[in-house]
Coordinates of C-alpha atoms and ligand atoms in Angstrom, one line a residue:
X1 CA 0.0 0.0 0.0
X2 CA 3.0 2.2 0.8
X3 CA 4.4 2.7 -2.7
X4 CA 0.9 2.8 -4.3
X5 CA 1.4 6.0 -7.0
X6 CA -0.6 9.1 -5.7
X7 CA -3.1 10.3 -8.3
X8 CA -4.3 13.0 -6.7
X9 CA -2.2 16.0 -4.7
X10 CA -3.3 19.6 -3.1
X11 CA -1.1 21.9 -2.1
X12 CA -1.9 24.8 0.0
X13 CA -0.1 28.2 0.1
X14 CA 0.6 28.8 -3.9
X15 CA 3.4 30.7 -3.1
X16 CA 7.4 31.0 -4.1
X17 CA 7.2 27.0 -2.9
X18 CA 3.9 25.8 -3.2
X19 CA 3.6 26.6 -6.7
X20 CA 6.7 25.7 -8.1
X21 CA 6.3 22.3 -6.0
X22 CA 2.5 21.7 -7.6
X23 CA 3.2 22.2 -11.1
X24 CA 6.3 19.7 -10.8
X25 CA 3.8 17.4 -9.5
X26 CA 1.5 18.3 -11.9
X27 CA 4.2 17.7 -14.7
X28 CA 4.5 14.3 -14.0
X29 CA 0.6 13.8 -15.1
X30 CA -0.9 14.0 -11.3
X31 CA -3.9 15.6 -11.2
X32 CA -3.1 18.8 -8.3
X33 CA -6.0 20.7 -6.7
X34 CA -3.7 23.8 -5.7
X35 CA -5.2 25.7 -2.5
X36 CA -4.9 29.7 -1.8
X37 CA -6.5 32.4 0.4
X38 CA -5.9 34.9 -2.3
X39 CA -8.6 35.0 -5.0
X40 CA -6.2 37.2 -7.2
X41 CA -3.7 34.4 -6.7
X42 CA -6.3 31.4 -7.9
X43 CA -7.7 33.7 -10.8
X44 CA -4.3 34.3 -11.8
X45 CA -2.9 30.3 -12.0
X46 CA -6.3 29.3 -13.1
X47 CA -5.5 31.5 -16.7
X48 CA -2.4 29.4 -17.6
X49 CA 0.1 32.3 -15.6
X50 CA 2.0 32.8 -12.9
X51 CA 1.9 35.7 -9.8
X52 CA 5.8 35.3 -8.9
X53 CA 9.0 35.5 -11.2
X54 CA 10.8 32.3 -11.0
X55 CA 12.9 30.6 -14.2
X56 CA 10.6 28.6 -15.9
X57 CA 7.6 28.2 -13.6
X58 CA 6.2 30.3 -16.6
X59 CA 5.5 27.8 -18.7
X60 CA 5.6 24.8 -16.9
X61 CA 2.3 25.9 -15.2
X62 CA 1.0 27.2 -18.2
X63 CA 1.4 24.0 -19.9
X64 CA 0.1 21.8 -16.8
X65 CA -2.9 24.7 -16.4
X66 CA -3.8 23.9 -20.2
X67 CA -3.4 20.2 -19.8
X68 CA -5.8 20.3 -16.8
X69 CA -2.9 18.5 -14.8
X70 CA -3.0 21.9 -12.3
X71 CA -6.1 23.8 -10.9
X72 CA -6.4 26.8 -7.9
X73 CA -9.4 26.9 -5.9
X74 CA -10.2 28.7 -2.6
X75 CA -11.7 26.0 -0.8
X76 CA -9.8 22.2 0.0
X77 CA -10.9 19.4 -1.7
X78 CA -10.7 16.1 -1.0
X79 CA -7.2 14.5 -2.1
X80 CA -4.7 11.7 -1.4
X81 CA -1.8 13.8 0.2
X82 CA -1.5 17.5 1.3
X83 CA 1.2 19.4 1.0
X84 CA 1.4 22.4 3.1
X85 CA 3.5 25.4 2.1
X86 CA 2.0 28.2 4.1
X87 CA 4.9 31.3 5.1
X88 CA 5.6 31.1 8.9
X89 CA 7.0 34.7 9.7
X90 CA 8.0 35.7 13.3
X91 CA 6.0 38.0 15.7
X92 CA 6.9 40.8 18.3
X93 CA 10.1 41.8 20.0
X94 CA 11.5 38.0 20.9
X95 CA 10.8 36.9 17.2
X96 CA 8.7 34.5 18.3
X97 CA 7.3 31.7 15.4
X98 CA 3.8 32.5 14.6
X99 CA 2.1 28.8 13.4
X100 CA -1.2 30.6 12.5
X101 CA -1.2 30.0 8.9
X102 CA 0.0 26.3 9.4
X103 CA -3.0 26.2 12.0
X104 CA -5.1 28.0 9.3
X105 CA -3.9 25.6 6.5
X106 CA -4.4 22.2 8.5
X107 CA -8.5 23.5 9.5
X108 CA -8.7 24.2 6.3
X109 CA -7.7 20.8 5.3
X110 CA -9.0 18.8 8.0
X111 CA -13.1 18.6 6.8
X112 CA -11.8 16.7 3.7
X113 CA -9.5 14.5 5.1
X114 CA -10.2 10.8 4.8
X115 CA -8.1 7.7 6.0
X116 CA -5.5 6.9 4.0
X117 CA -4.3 10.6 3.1
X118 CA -0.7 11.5 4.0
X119 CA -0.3 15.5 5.0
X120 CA 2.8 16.9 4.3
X121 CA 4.4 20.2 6.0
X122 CA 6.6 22.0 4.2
X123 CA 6.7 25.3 5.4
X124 CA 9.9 25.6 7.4
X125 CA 8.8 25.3 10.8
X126 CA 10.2 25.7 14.6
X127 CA 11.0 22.0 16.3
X128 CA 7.4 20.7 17.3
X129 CA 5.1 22.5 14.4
X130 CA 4.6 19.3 12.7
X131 CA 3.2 17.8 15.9
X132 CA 1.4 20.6 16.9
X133 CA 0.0 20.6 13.2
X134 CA -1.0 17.0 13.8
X135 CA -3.1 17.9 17.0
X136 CA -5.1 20.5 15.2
X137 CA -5.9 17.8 12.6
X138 CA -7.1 15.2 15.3
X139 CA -8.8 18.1 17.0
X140 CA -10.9 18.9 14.1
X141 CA -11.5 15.1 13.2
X142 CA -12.3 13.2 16.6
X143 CA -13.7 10.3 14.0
X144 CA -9.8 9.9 12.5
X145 CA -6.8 8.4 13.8
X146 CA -3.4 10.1 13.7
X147 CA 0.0 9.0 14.5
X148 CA 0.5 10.6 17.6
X149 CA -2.0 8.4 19.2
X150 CA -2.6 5.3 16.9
X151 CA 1.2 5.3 15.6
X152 CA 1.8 2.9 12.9
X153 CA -2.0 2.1 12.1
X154 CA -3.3 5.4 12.5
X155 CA -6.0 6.4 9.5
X156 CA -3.4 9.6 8.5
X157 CA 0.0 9.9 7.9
X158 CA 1.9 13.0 8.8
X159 CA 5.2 14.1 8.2
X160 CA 7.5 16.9 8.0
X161 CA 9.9 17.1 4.7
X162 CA 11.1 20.8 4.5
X163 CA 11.7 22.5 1.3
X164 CA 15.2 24.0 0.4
X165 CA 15.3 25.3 -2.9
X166 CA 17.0 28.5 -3.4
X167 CA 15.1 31.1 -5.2
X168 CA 16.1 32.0 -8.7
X169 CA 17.1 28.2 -9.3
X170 CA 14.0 26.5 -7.9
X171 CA 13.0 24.6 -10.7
X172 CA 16.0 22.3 -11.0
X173 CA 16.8 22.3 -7.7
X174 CA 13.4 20.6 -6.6
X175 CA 14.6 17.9 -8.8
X176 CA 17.6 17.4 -8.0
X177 CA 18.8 18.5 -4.0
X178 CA 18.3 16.0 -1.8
X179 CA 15.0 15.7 0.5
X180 CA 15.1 15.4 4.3
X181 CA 12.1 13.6 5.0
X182 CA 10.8 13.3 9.0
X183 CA 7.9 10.9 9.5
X184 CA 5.6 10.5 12.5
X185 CA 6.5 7.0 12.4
X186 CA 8.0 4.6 9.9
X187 CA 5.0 4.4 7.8
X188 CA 4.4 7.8 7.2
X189 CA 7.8 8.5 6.0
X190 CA 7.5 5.9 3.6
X191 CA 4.9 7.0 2.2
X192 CA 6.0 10.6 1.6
X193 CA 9.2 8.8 0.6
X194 CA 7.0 7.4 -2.0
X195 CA 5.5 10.8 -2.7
X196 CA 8.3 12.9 -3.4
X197 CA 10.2 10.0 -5.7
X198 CA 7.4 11.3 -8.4
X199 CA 9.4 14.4 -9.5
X200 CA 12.4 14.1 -7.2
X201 CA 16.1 12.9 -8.4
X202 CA 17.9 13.4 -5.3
X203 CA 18.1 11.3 -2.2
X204 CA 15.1 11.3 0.0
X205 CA 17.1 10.9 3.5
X206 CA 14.8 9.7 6.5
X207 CA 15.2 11.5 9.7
X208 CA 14.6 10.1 12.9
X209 CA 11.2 11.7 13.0
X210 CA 9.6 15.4 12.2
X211 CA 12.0 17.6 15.1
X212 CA 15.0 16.0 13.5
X213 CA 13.6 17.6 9.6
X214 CA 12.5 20.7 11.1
X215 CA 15.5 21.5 13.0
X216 CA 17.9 20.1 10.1
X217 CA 16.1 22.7 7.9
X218 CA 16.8 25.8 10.7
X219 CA 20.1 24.4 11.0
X220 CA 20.9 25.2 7.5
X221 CA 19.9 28.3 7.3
X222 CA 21.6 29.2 10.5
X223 CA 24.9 28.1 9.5
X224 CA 24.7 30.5 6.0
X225 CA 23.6 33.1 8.4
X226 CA 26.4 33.0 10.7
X227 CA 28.8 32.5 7.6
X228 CA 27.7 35.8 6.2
X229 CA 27.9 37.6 10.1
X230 CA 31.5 36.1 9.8
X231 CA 32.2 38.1 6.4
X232 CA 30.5 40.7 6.9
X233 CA 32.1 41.3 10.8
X234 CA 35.7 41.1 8.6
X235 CA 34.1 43.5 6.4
X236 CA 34.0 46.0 9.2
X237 CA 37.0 44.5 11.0
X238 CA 39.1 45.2 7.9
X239 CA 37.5 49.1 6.8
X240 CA 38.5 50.1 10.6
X241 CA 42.5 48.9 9.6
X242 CA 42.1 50.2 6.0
X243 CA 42.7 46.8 4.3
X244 CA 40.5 44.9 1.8
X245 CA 38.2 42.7 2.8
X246 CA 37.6 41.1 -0.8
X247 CA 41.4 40.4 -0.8
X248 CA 41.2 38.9 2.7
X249 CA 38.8 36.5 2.0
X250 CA 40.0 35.5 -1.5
X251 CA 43.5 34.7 0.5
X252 CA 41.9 33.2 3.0
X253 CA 39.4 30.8 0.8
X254 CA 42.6 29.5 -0.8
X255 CA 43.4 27.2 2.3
X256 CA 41.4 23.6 1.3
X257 CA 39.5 24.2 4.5
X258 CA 38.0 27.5 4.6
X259 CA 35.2 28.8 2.8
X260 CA 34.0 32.3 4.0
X261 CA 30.8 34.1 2.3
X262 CA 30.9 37.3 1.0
X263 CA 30.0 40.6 3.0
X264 CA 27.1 42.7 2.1
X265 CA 24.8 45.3 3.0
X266 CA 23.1 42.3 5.6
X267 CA 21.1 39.1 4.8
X268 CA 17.5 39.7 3.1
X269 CA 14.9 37.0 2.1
X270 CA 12.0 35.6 3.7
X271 CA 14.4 32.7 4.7
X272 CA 18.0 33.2 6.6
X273 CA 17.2 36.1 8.5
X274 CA 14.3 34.4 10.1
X275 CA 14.9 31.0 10.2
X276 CA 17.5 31.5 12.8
X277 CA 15.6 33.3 15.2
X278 CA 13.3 29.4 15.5
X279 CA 16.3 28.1 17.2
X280 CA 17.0 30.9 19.3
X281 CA 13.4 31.3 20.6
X282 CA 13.3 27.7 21.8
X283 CA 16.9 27.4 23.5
X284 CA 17.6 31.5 24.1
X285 CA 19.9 30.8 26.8
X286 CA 22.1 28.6 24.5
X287 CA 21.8 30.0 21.1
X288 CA 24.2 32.7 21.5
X289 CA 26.0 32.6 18.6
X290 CA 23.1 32.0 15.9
X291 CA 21.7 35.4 18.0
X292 CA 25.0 37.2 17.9
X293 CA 25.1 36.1 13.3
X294 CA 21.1 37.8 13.3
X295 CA 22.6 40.9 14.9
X296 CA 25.4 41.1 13.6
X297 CA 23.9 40.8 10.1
X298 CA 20.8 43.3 11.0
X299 CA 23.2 45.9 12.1
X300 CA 24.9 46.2 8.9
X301 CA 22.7 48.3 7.1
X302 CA 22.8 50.9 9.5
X303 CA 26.2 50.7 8.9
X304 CA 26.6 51.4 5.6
X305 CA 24.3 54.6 6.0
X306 CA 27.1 55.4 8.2
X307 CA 29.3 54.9 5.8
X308 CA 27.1 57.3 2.9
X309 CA 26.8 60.0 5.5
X310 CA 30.8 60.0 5.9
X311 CA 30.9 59.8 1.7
X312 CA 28.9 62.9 1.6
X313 CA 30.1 65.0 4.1
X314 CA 33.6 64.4 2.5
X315 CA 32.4 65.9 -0.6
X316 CA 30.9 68.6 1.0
X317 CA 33.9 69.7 3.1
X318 CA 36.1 69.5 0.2
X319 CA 33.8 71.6 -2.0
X320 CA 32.8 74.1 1.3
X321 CA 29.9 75.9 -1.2
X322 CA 28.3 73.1 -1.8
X323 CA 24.7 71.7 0.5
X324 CA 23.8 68.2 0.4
X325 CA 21.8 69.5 -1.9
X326 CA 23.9 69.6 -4.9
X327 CA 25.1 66.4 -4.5
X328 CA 23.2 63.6 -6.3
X329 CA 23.9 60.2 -4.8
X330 CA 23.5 56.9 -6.8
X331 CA 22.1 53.3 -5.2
X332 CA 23.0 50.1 -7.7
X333 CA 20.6 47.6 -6.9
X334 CA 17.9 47.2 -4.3
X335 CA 17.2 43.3 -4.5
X336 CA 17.7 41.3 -1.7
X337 CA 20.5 39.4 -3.7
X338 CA 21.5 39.3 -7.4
X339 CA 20.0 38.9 -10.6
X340 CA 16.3 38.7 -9.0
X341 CA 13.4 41.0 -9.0
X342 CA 12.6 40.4 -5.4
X343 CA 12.4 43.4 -3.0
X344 CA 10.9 41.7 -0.1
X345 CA 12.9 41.7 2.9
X346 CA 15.8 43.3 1.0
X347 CA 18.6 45.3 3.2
X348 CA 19.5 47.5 -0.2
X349 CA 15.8 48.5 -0.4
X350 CA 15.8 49.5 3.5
X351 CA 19.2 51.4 3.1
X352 CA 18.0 53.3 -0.2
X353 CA 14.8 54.2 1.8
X354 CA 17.0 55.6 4.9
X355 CA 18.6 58.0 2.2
X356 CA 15.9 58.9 0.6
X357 CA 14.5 60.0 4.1
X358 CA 17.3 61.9 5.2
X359 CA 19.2 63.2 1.9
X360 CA 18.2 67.0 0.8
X361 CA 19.4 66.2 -3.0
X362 CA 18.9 63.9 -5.8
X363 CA 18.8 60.2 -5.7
X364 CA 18.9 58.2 -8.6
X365 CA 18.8 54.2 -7.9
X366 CA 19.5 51.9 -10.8
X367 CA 17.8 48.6 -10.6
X368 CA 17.7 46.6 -14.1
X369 CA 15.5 44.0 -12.8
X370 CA 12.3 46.2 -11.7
X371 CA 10.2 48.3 -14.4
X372 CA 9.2 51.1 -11.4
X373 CA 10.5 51.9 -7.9
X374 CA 8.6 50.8 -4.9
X375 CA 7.1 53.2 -2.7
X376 CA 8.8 54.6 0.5
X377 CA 11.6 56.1 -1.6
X378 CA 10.5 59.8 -2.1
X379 CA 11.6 61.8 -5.1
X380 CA 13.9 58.9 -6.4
X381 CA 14.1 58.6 -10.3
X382 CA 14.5 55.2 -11.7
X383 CA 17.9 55.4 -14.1
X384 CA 19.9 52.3 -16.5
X385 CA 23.5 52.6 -15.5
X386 CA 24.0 54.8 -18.6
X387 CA 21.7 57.8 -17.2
X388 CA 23.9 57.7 -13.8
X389 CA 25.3 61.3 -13.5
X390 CA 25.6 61.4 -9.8
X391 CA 28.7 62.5 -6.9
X392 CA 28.2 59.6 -4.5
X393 CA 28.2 56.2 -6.3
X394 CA 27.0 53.5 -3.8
X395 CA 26.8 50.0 -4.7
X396 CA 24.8 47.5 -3.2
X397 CA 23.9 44.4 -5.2
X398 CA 26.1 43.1 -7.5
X399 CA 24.0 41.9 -10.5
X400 CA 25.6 40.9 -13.1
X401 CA 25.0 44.0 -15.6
X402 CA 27.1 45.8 -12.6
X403 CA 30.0 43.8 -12.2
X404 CA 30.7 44.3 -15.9
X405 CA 30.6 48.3 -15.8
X406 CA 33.8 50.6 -15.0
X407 CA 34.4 52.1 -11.7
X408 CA 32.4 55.4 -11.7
X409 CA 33.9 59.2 -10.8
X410 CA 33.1 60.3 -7.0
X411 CA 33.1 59.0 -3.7
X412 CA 32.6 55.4 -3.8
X413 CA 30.7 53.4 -1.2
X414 CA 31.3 49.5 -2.5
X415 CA 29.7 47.0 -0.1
X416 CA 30.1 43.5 -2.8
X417 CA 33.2 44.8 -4.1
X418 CA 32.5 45.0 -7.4
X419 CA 34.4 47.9 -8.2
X420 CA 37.1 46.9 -6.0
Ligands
SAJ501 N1 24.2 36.7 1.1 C1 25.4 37.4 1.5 N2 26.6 36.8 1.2 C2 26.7 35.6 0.7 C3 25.5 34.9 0.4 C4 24.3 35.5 0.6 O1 25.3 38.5 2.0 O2 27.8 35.2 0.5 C5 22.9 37.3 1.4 C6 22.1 37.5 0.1 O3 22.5 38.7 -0.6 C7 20.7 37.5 0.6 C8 20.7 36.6 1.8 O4 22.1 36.4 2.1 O5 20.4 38.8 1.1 C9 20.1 35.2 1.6 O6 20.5 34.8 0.2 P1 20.9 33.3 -0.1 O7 21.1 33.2 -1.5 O8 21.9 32.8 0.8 O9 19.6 32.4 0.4 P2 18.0 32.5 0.1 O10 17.4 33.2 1.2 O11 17.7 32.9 -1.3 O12 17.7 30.9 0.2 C10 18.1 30.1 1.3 C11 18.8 28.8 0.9 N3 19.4 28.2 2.1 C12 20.7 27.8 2.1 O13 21.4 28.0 1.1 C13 21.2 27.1 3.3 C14 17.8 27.9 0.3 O14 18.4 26.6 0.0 C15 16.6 27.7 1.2 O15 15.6 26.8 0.6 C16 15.9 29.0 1.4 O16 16.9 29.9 2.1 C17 14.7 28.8 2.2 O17 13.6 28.9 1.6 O18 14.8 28.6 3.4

């Protein structure tokens, strides 16, 4: 019964995972009821197109939409597994997890469910959401059995298998990264095993049970996240001895042993700069270095304002009649990393909005990726890296269009060293 082939999938939360993950599914001739909140969303996958910018997830769903392989709806319907791919931000001043759209998700869900379904979570979780998932099913189905109670011969199968595909290269690597996959028992990660091996190349590894996948997938995050603290600390380390940090590391990274990120103006994304804060709200006492990385990280966008103000009021004491302004500064990039349209979450978009706010002259921000600027960013004018004619030249992201063009004229404020 384990290996049985599903023939019928939903996935909930048609997001940046969700629907990349249901159109793979759907591309391998499984009939996918995809679930959303947002009727704009539904609408939108329901005409053959897509609501987020992703390589290829274009036409794959518009192909699978056509094909009547993929379909949105509002409201669950009954399926063989669930996958849940909900977002799970933080909340308030401890950065707290806040399960409510993974609570949302499984009552949602849980009218439809009948024995024999498997529900997935895939949203990356804090250790325990998976269980705590599991009691909101059996809460809302007293006539079911679940795992936590019933274990092996319970009527649904639960497991956590978290997703870690990195944005901008999704597509292939659903295919082909490995899987961690964490079972409420033995059974249930088989089945999931079976699941997953529709569309998926890569090993599915079983964990011991869901706390093992859910912390593996924090874990992951958090050690990018205190890789980056460690570049970006150097970054600071080396612009208070005057050396260069992009030098440093290049030396450095030559040992067979040592691997160190790259600085930047902090860590952006829905993912690394808030997975971490999972592990430090449930052991805050002994995650002091995955709290020092966070800070360490967050703080570095107030220091490159810093580091503008200081470019500027050079200029102006060396030219004594100018104001601020006269001086027009430039901002490449505003992404939260390179070559991607994505602004969410981004420290470059936070930076250019804290000039914006404080500068008296010009700002022009060149972002190739984006067709108009996002609010928050006053008088800013939109410009291609031609139309730059600006005194303070500060570089941010370093898409690839950047890394190709000369070192401008001015003061220069270079946090990805692509003019270095
Ligand atoms: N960054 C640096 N320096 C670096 C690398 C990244 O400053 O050397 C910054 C980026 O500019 C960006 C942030 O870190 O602001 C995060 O970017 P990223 O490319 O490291 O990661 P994400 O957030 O796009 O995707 C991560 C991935 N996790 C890991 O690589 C361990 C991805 O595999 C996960 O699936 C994803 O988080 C997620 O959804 O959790």
């Amino acid at each position: 019964m384990h290996d049985q082939p599903f023939k019928r999938i939903s996935v909930i939360g048609l997001g940046y995972i969700g629907l990349p993950t249901a159109a793979m599914f759907a591309s391998r001739k499984i009939k996918v009821v995809g679930v959303d909140v947002n009727e704009k969303t539904v609408d939108t996958i329901n005409r053959g197109a897509v609501h987020i910018v992703e390589p290829e997830l274009d036409l794959i769903v518009h192909a699978v939409v056509k094909d009547d392989y993929l379909r949105a709806t509002m409201t669950p319907e009954p399926a063989e597994a669930f996958l849940i791919a909900v977002p799970t931000p933080f909340k308030g001043e401890k950065h707290e997890p806040d399960l409510r759209f993974i609570e949302a998700a499984a009552r949602a869900i849980a009218p439809v469910l009948e024995p024999g379904n498997l529900v997935i979570l895939e949203s990356t979780s804090p250790v325990g959401a998976t269980e705590a998932m599991a009691a909101w099913l059996a809460e809302a189905r007293p006539d079911l059995s679940f795992p936590q109670d019933a274990g092996e011969a319970s009527d649904i199968r639960i497991a956590h298998c978290p997703e870690r595909v990195l944005p901008g290269k999704v597509m292939q690597e659903l295919i082909h990264n490995d899987r961690v996959i964490g079972g409420m028992t033995p059974a249930c990660s088989e089945r999931a095993v079976t699941l997953y091996k529709t569309f998926v190349t890569g090993e599915c590894v079983v964990a011991s049970g869901p706390r093992a996948a859910e912390m593996a997938k924090l874990t992951e995050n958090s050690f990018r996240d205190v890789n980056i603290a460690f570049a970006n600390e150097l970054s600071v380390i080396c612009d208070e001895l005057d050396m260069d940090v992009w030098e440093l590391i290049r030396l450095s990274n030559r040992h067979p042993r040592v691997n160190i990120l790259q600085p930047g103006p902090g860590v952006g994304g829905h993912c690394i700069a808030v997975d971490p804060w999972f592990i430090v709200s449930s052991a805050p006492e002994q995650a002091r270095l995955i709290r020092t990385a966070r800070e360490v990280n967050d703080a570095k966008p107030g220091w490159v304002l810093e580091k503008v103000r200081a470019a500027i009021g050079a200029l102006l004491s060396k030219n004594p009649d100018w104001t601020a302004r006269e001086v027009t500064v430039a901002i490449y990039g505003l992404a939260f990393k390179p070559d991607i349209d994505d602004l969410r979450e981004s420290p470059a978009l936070d930076i250019a909005r804290r000039i914006a706010a404080e500068h008296a002259g010009p700002l022009h921000i060149i972002e190739p990726n984006v067709s108009a600027l996002p609010e928050g960013l006053g008088a800013a004018t939109l410009v291609t890296l031609e139309e730059v004619r600006a005194e303070v030249h500060v570089m941010l992201v370093d898409h690839k269009s950047f890394k190709i063009s000369s070192p401008p004229v001015g003061q220069i404020v270079d946090v990805r060293g692509v003019w270095a």
